[in-house]
JSON list of C-alpha atoms in Angstrom, two decimals:
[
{"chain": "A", "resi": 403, "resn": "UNK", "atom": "CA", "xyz": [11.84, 19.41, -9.40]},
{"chain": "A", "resi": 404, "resn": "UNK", "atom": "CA", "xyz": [13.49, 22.36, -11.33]},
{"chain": "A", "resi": 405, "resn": "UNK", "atom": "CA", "xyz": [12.03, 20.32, -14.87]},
{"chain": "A", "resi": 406, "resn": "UNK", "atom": "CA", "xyz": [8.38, 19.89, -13.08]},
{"chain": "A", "resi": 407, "resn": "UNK", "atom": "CA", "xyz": [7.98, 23.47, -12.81]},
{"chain": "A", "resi": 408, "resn": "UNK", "atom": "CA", "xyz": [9.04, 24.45, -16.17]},
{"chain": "A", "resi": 409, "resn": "UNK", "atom": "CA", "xyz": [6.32, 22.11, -17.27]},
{"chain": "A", "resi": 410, "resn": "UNK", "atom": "CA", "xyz": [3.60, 23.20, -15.13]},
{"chain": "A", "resi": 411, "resn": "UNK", "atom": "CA", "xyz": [4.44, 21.96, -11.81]},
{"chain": "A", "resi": 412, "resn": "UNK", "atom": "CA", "xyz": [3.21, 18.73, -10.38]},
{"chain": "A", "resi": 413, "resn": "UNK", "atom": "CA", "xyz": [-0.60, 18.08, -8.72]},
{"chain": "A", "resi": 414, "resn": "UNK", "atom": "CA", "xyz": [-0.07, 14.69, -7.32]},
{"chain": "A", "resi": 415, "resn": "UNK", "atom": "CA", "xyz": [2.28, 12.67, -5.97]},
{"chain": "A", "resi": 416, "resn": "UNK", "atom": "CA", "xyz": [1.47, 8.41, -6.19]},
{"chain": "A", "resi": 417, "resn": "UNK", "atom": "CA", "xyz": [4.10, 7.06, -3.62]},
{"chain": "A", "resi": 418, "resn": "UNK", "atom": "CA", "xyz": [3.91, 3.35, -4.80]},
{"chain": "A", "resi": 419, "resn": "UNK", "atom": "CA", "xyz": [7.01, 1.04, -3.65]},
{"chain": "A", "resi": 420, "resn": "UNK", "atom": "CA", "xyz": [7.71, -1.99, -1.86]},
{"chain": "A", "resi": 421, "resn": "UNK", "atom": "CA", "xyz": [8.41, -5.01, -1.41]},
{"chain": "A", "resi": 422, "resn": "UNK", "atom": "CA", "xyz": [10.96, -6.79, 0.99]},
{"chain": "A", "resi": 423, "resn": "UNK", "atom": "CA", "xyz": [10.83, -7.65, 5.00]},
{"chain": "A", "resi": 424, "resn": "UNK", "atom": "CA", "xyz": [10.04, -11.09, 5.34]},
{"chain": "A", "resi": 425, "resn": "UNK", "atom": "CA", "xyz": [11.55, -12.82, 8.07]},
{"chain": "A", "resi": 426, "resn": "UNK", "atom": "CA", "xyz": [10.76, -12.60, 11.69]},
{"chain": "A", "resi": 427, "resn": "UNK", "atom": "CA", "xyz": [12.78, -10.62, 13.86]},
{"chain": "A", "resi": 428, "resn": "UNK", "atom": "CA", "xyz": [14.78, -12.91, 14.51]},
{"chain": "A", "resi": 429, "resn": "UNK", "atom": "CA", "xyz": [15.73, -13.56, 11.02]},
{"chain": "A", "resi": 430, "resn": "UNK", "atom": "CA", "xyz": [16.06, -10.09, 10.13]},
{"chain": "A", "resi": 431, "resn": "UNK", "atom": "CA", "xyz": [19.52, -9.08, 10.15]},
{"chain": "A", "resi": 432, "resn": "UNK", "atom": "CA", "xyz": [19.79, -5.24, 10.48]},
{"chain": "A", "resi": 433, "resn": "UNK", "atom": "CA", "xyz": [21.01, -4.56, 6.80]},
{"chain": "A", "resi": 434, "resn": "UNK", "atom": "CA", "xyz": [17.20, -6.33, 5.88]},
{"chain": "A", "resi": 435, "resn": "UNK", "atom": "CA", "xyz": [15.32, -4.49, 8.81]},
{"chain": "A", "resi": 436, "resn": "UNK", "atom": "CA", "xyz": [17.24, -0.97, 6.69]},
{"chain": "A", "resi": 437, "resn": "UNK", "atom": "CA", "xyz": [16.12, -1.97, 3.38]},
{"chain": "A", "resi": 438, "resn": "UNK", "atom": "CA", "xyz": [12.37, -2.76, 4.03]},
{"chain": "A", "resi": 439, "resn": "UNK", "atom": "CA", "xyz": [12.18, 0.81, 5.47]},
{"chain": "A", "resi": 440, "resn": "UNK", "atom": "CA", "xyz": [13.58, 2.01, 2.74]},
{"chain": "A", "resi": 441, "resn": "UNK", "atom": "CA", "xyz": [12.24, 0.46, -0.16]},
{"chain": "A", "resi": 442, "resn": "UNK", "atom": "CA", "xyz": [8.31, 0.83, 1.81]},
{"chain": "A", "resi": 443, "resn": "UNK", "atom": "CA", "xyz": [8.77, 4.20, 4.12]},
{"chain": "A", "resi": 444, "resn": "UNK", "atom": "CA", "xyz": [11.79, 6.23, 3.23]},
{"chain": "A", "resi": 445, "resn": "UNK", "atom": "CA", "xyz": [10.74, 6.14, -0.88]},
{"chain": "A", "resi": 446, "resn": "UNK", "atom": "CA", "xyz": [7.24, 7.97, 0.44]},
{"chain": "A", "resi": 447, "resn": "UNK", "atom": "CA", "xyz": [8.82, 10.29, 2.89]},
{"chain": "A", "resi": 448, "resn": "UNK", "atom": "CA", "xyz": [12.00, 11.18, 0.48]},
{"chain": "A", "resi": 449, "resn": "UNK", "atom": "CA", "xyz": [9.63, 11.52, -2.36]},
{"chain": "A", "resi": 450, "resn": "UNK", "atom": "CA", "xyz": [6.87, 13.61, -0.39]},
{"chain": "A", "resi": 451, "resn": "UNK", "atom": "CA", "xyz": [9.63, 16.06, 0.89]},
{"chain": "A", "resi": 452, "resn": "UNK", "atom": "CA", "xyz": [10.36, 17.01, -2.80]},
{"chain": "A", "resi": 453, "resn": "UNK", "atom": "CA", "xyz": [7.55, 17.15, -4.26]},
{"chain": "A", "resi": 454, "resn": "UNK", "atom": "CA", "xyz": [5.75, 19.32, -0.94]},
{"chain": "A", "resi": 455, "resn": "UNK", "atom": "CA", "xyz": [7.12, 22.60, -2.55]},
{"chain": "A", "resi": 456, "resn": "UNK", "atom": "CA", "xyz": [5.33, 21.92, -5.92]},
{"chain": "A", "resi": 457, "resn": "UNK", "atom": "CA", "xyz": [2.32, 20.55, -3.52]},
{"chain": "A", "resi": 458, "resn": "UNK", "atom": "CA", "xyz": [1.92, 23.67, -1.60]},
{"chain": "A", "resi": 459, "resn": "UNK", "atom": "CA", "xyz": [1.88, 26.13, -4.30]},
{"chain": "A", "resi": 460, "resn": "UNK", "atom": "CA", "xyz": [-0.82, 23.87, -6.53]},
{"chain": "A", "resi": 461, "resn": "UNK", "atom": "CA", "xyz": [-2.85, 22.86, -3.51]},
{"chain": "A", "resi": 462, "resn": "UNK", "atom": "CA", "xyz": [-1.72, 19.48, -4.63]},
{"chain": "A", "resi": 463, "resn": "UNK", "atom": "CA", "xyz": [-2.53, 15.46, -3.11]},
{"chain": "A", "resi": 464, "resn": "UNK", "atom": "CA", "xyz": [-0.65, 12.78, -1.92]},
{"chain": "A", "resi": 465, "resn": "UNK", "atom": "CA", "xyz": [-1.58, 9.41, -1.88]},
{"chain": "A", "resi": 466, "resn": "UNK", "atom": "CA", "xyz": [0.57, 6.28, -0.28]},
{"chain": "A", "resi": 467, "resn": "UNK", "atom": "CA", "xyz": [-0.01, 2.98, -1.48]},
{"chain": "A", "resi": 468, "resn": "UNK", "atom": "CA", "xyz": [0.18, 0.74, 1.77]},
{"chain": "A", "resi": 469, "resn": "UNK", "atom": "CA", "xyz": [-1.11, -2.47, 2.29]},
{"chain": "A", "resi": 470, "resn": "UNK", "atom": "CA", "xyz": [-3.72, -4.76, 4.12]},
{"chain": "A", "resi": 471, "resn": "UNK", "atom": "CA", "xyz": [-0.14, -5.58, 6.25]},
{"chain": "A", "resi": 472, "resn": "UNK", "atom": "CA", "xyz": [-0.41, -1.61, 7.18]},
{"chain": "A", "resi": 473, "resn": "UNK", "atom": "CA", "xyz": [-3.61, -2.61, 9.27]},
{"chain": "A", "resi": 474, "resn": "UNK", "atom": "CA", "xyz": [-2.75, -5.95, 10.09]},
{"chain": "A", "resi": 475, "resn": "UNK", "atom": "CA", "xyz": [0.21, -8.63, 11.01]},
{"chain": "A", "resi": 476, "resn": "UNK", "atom": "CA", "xyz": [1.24, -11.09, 8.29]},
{"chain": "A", "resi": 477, "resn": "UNK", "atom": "CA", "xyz": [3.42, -13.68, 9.60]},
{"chain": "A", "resi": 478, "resn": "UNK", "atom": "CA", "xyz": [7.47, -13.68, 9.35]},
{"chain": "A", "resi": 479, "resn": "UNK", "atom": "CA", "xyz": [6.79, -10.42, 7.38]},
{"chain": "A", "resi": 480, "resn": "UNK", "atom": "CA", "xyz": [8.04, -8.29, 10.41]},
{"chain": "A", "resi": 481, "resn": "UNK", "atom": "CA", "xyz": [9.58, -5.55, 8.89]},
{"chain": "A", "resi": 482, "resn": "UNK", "atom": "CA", "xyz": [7.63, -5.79, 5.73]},
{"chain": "A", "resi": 483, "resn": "UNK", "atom": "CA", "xyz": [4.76, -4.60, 8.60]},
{"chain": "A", "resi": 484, "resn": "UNK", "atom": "CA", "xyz": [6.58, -2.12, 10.82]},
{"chain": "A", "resi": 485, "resn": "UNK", "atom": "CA", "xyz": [7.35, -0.28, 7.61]},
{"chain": "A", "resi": 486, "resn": "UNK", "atom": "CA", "xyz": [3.69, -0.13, 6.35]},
{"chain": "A", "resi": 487, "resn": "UNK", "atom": "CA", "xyz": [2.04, 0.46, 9.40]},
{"chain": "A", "resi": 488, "resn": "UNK", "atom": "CA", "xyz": [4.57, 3.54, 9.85]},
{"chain": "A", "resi": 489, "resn": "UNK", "atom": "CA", "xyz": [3.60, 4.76, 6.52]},
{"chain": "A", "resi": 490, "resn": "UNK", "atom": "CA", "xyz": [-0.14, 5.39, 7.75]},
{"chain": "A", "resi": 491, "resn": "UNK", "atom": "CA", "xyz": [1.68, 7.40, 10.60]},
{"chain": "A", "resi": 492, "resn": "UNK", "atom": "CA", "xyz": [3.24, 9.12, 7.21]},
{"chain": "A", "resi": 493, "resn": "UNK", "atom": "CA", "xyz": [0.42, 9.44, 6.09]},
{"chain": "A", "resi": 494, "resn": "UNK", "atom": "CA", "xyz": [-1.25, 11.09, 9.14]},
{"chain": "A", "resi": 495, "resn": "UNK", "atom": "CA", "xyz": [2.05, 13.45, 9.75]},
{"chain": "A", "resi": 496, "resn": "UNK", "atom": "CA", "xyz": [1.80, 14.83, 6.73]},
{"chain": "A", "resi": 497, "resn": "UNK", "atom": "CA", "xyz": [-2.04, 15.19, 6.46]},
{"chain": "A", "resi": 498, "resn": "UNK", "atom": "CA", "xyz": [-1.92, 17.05, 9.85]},
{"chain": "A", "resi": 499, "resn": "UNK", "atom": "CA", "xyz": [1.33, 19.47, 8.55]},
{"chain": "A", "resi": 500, "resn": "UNK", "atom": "CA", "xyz": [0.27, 19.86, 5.11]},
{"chain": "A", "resi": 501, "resn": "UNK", "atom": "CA", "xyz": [-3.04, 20.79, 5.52]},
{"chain": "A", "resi": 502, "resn": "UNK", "atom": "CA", "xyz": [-3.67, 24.40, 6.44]},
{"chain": "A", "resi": 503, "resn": "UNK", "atom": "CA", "xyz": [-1.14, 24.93, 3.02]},
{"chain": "A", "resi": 504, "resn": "UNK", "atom": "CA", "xyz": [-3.90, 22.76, 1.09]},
{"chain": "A", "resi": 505, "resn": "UNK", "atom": "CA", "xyz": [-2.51, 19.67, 0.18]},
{"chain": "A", "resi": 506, "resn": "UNK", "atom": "CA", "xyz": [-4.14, 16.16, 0.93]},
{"chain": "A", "resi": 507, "resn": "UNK", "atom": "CA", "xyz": [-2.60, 12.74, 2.24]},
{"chain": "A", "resi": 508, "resn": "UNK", "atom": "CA", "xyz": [-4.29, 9.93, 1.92]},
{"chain": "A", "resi": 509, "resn": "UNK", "atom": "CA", "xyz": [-3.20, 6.06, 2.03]},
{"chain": "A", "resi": 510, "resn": "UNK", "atom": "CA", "xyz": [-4.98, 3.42, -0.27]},
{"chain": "A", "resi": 511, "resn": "UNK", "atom": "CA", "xyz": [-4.39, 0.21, 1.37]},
{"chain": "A", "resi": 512, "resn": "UNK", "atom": "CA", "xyz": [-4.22, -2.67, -1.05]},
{"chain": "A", "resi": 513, "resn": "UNK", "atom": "CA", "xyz": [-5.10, -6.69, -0.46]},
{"chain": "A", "resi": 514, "resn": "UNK", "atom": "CA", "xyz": [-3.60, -8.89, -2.86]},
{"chain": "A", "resi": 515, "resn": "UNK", "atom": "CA", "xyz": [-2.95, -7.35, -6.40]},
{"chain": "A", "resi": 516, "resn": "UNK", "atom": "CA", "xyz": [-2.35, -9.50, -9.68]},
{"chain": "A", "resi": 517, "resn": "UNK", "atom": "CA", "xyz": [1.17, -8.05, -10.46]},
{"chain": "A", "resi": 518, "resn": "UNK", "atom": "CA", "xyz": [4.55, -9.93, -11.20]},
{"chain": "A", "resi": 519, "resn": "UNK", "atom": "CA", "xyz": [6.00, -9.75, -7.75]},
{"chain": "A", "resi": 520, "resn": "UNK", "atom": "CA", "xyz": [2.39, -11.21, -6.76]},
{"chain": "A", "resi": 521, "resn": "UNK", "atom": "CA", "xyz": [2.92, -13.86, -9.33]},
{"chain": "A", "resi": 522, "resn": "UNK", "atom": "CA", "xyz": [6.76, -14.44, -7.56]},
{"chain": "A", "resi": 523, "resn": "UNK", "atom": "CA", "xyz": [4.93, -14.57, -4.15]},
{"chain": "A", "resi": 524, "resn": "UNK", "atom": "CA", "xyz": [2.92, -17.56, -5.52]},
{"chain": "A", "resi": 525, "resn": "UNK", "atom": "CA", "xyz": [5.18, -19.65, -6.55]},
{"chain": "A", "resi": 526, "resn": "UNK", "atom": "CA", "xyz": [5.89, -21.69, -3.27]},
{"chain": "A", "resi": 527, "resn": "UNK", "atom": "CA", "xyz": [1.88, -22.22, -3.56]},
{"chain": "A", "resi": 528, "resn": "UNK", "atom": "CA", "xyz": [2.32, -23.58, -7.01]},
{"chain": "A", "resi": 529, "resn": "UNK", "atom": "CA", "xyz": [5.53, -25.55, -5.96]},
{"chain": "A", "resi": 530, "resn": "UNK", "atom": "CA", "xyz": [3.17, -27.04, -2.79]},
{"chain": "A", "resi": 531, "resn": "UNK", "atom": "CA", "xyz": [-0.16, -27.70, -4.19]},
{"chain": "A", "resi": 532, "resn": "UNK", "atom": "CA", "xyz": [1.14, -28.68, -8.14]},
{"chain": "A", "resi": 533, "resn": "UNK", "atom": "CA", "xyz": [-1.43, -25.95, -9.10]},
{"chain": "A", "resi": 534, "resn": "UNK", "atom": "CA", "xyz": [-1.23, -22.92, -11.76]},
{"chain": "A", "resi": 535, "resn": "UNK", "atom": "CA", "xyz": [-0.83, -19.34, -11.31]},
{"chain": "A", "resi": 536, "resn": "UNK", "atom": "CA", "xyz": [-4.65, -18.93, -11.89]},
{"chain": "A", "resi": 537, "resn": "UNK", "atom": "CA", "xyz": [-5.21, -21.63, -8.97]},
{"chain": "A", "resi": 538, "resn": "UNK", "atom": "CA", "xyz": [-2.56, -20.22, -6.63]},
{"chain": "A", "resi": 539, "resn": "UNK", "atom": "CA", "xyz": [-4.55, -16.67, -6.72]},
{"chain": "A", "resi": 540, "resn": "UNK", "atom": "CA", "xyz": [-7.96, -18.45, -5.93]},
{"chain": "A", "resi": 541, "resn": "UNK", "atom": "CA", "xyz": [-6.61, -20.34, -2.40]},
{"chain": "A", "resi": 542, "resn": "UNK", "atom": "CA", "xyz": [-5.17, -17.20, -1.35]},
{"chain": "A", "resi": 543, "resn": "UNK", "atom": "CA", "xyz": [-7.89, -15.49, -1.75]},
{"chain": "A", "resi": 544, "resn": "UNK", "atom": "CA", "xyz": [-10.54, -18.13, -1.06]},
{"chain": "A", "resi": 545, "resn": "UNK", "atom": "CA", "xyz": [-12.18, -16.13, 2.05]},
{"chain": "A", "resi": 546, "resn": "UNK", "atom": "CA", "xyz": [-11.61, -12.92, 0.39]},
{"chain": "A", "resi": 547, "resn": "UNK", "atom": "CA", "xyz": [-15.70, -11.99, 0.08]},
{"chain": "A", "resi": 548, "resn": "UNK", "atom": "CA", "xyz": [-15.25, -10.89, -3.46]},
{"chain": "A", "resi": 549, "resn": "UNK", "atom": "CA", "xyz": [-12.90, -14.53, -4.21]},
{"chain": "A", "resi": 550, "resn": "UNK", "atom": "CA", "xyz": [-10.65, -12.07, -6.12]},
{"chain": "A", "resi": 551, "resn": "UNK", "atom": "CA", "xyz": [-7.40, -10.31, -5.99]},
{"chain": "A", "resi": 552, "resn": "UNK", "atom": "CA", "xyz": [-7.44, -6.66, -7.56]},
{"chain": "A", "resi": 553, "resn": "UNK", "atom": "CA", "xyz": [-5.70, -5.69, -10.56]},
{"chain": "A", "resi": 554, "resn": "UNK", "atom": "CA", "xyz": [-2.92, -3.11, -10.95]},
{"chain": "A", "resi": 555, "resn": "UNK", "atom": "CA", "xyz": [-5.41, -0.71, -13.07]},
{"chain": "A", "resi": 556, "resn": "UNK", "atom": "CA", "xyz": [-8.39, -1.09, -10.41]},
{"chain": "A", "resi": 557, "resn": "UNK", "atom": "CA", "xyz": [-5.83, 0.15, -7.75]},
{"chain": "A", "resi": 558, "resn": "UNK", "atom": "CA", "xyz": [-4.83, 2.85, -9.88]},
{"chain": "A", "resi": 559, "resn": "UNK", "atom": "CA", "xyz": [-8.63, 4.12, -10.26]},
{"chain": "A", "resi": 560, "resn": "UNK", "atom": "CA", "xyz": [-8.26, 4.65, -5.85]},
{"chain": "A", "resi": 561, "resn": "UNK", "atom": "CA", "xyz": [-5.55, 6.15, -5.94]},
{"chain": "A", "resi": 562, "resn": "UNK", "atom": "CA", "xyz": [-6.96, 8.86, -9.21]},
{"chain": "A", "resi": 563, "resn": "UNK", "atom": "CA", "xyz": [-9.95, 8.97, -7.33]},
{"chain": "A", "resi": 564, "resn": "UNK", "atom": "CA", "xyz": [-8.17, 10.17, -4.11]},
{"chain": "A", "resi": 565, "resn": "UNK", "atom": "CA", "xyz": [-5.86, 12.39, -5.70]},
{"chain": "A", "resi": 566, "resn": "UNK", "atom": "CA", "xyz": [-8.53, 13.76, -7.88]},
{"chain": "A", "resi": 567, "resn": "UNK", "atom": "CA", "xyz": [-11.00, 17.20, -6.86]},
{"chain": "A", "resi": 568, "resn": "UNK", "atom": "CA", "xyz": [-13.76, 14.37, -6.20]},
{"chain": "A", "resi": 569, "resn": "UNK", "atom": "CA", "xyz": [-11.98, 13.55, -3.17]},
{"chain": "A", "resi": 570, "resn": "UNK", "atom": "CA", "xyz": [-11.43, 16.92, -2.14]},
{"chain": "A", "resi": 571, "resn": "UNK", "atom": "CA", "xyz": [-12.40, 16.93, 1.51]},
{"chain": "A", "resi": 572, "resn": "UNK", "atom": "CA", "xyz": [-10.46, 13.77, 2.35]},
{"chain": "A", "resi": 573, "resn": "UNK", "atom": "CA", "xyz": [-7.29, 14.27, 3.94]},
{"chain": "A", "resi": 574, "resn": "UNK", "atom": "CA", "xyz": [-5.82, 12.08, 6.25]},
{"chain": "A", "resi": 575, "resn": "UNK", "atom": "CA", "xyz": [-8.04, 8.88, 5.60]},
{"chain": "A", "resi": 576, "resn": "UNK", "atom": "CA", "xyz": [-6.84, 5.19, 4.85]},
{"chain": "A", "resi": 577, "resn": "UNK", "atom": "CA", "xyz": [-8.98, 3.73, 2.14]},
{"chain": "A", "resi": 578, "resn": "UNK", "atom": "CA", "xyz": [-8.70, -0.40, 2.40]},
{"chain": "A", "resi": 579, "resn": "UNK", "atom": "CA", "xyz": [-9.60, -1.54, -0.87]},
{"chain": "A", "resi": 580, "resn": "UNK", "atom": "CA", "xyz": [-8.72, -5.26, -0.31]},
{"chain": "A", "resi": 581, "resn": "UNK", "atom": "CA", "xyz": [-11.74, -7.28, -2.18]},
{"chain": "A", "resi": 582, "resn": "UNK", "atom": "CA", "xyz": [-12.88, -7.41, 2.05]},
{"chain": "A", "resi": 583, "resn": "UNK", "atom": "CA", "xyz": [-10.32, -10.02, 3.60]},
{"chain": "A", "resi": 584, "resn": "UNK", "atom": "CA", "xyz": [-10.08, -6.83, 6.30]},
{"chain": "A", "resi": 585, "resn": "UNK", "atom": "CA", "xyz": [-13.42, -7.23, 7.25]},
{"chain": "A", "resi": 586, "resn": "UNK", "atom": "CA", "xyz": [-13.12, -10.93, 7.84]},
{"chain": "A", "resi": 587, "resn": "UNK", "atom": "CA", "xyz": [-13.50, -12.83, 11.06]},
{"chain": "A", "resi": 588, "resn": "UNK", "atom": "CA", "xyz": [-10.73, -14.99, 10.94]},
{"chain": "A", "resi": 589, "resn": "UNK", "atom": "CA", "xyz": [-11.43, -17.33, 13.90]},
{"chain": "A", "resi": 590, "resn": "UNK", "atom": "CA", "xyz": [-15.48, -17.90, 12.72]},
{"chain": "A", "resi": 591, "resn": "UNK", "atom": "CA", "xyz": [-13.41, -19.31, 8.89]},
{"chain": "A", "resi": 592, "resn": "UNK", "atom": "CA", "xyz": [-13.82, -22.68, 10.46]},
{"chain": "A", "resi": 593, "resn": "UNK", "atom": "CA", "xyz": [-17.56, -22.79, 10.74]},
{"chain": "A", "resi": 594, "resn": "UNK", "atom": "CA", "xyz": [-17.68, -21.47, 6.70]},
{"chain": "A", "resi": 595, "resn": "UNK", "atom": "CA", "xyz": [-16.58, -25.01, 6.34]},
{"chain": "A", "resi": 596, "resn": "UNK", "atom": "CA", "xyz": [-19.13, -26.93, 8.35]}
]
């Protein structure tokens, strides 16, 4: 933190890590439930704790990248989902604390995002359905109302936004940018296909 301030202290802080936590609880041994807390909530929190210091004196921003799982359940992805749902709590804490000293926390919650672990994540699809990477991406997100997943450099643009004085009276809020597959009512899917 010592090298930030020599160099003009820091103004935002883009707490971006994940990955791991699938399983059910059941299948979770307690060395997996540890590292899916650590790799999606401690890396915010440890990271948001250094850089506060630098935060406060700049009247600096925050921003956590969550996930569509930090609103909603994904199945046999239980602590994948405990840990991004209590990053919005994160998020919240720190909006609350933070405040009155200036600095902003926000969470961009992400759908699915064209990236290599993505790509990984397909490959059971591919392995299933003898289709490409390309073809993977379009079942997945077939009832996704824009029929796309995001790219890396569109969920970049949130999270400059967000951190950025545009968004300066936004503090605390969870921005879902997910293509819509929040906004979908599952259980009506069926009559899409009448």
């Amino acid at each position: 933190m010592e090298q930030l301030d020599d160099q003009g202290g820091i103004d935002a802080l883009i707490a971006c890590a994940g990955g791991l936590g699938a399983g059910t609880a059941l299948e979770t041994t307690d060395d997996a439930w540890a590292a899916a807390l650590r790799a999606n909530l401690d890396t915010a929190f440890v990271g948001a704790r250094a850089c506060l210091p630098g935060l406060i004196k700049r009247n600096g921003s925050i921003v956590c990248v969550g996930s569509i799982s930090s609103l909603a359940a994904a199945s046999a992805m239980c602590g994948y989902t405990t840990a991004k749902h209590a990053l919005l709590g994160l998020v919240k804490s720190l909006a609350r604390d933070y405040g009155p000293s200036g600095v902003r926390v926000n969470a961009v919650c992400p759908g699915w995002v064209r990236t290599p672990m993505a790509d990984e994540e397909m490959q059971p699809l591919m392995q299933c359905y003898g289709c490409s990477l390309d073809d993977a991406y379009q079942r997945v997100c077939a009832d996704v109302p824009l029929r796309r997943a995001a790219s890396a450099e569109e969920i970049a643009s949130v999270c400059a936004f967000l951190a950025s004085p545009a968004a300066a009276i936004i503090t605390g809020a969870v921005l879902v940018a997910d293509g819509g597959s929040s906004i979908v009512d599952v259980p009506t899917l069926v009559f899409d296909r009448l």
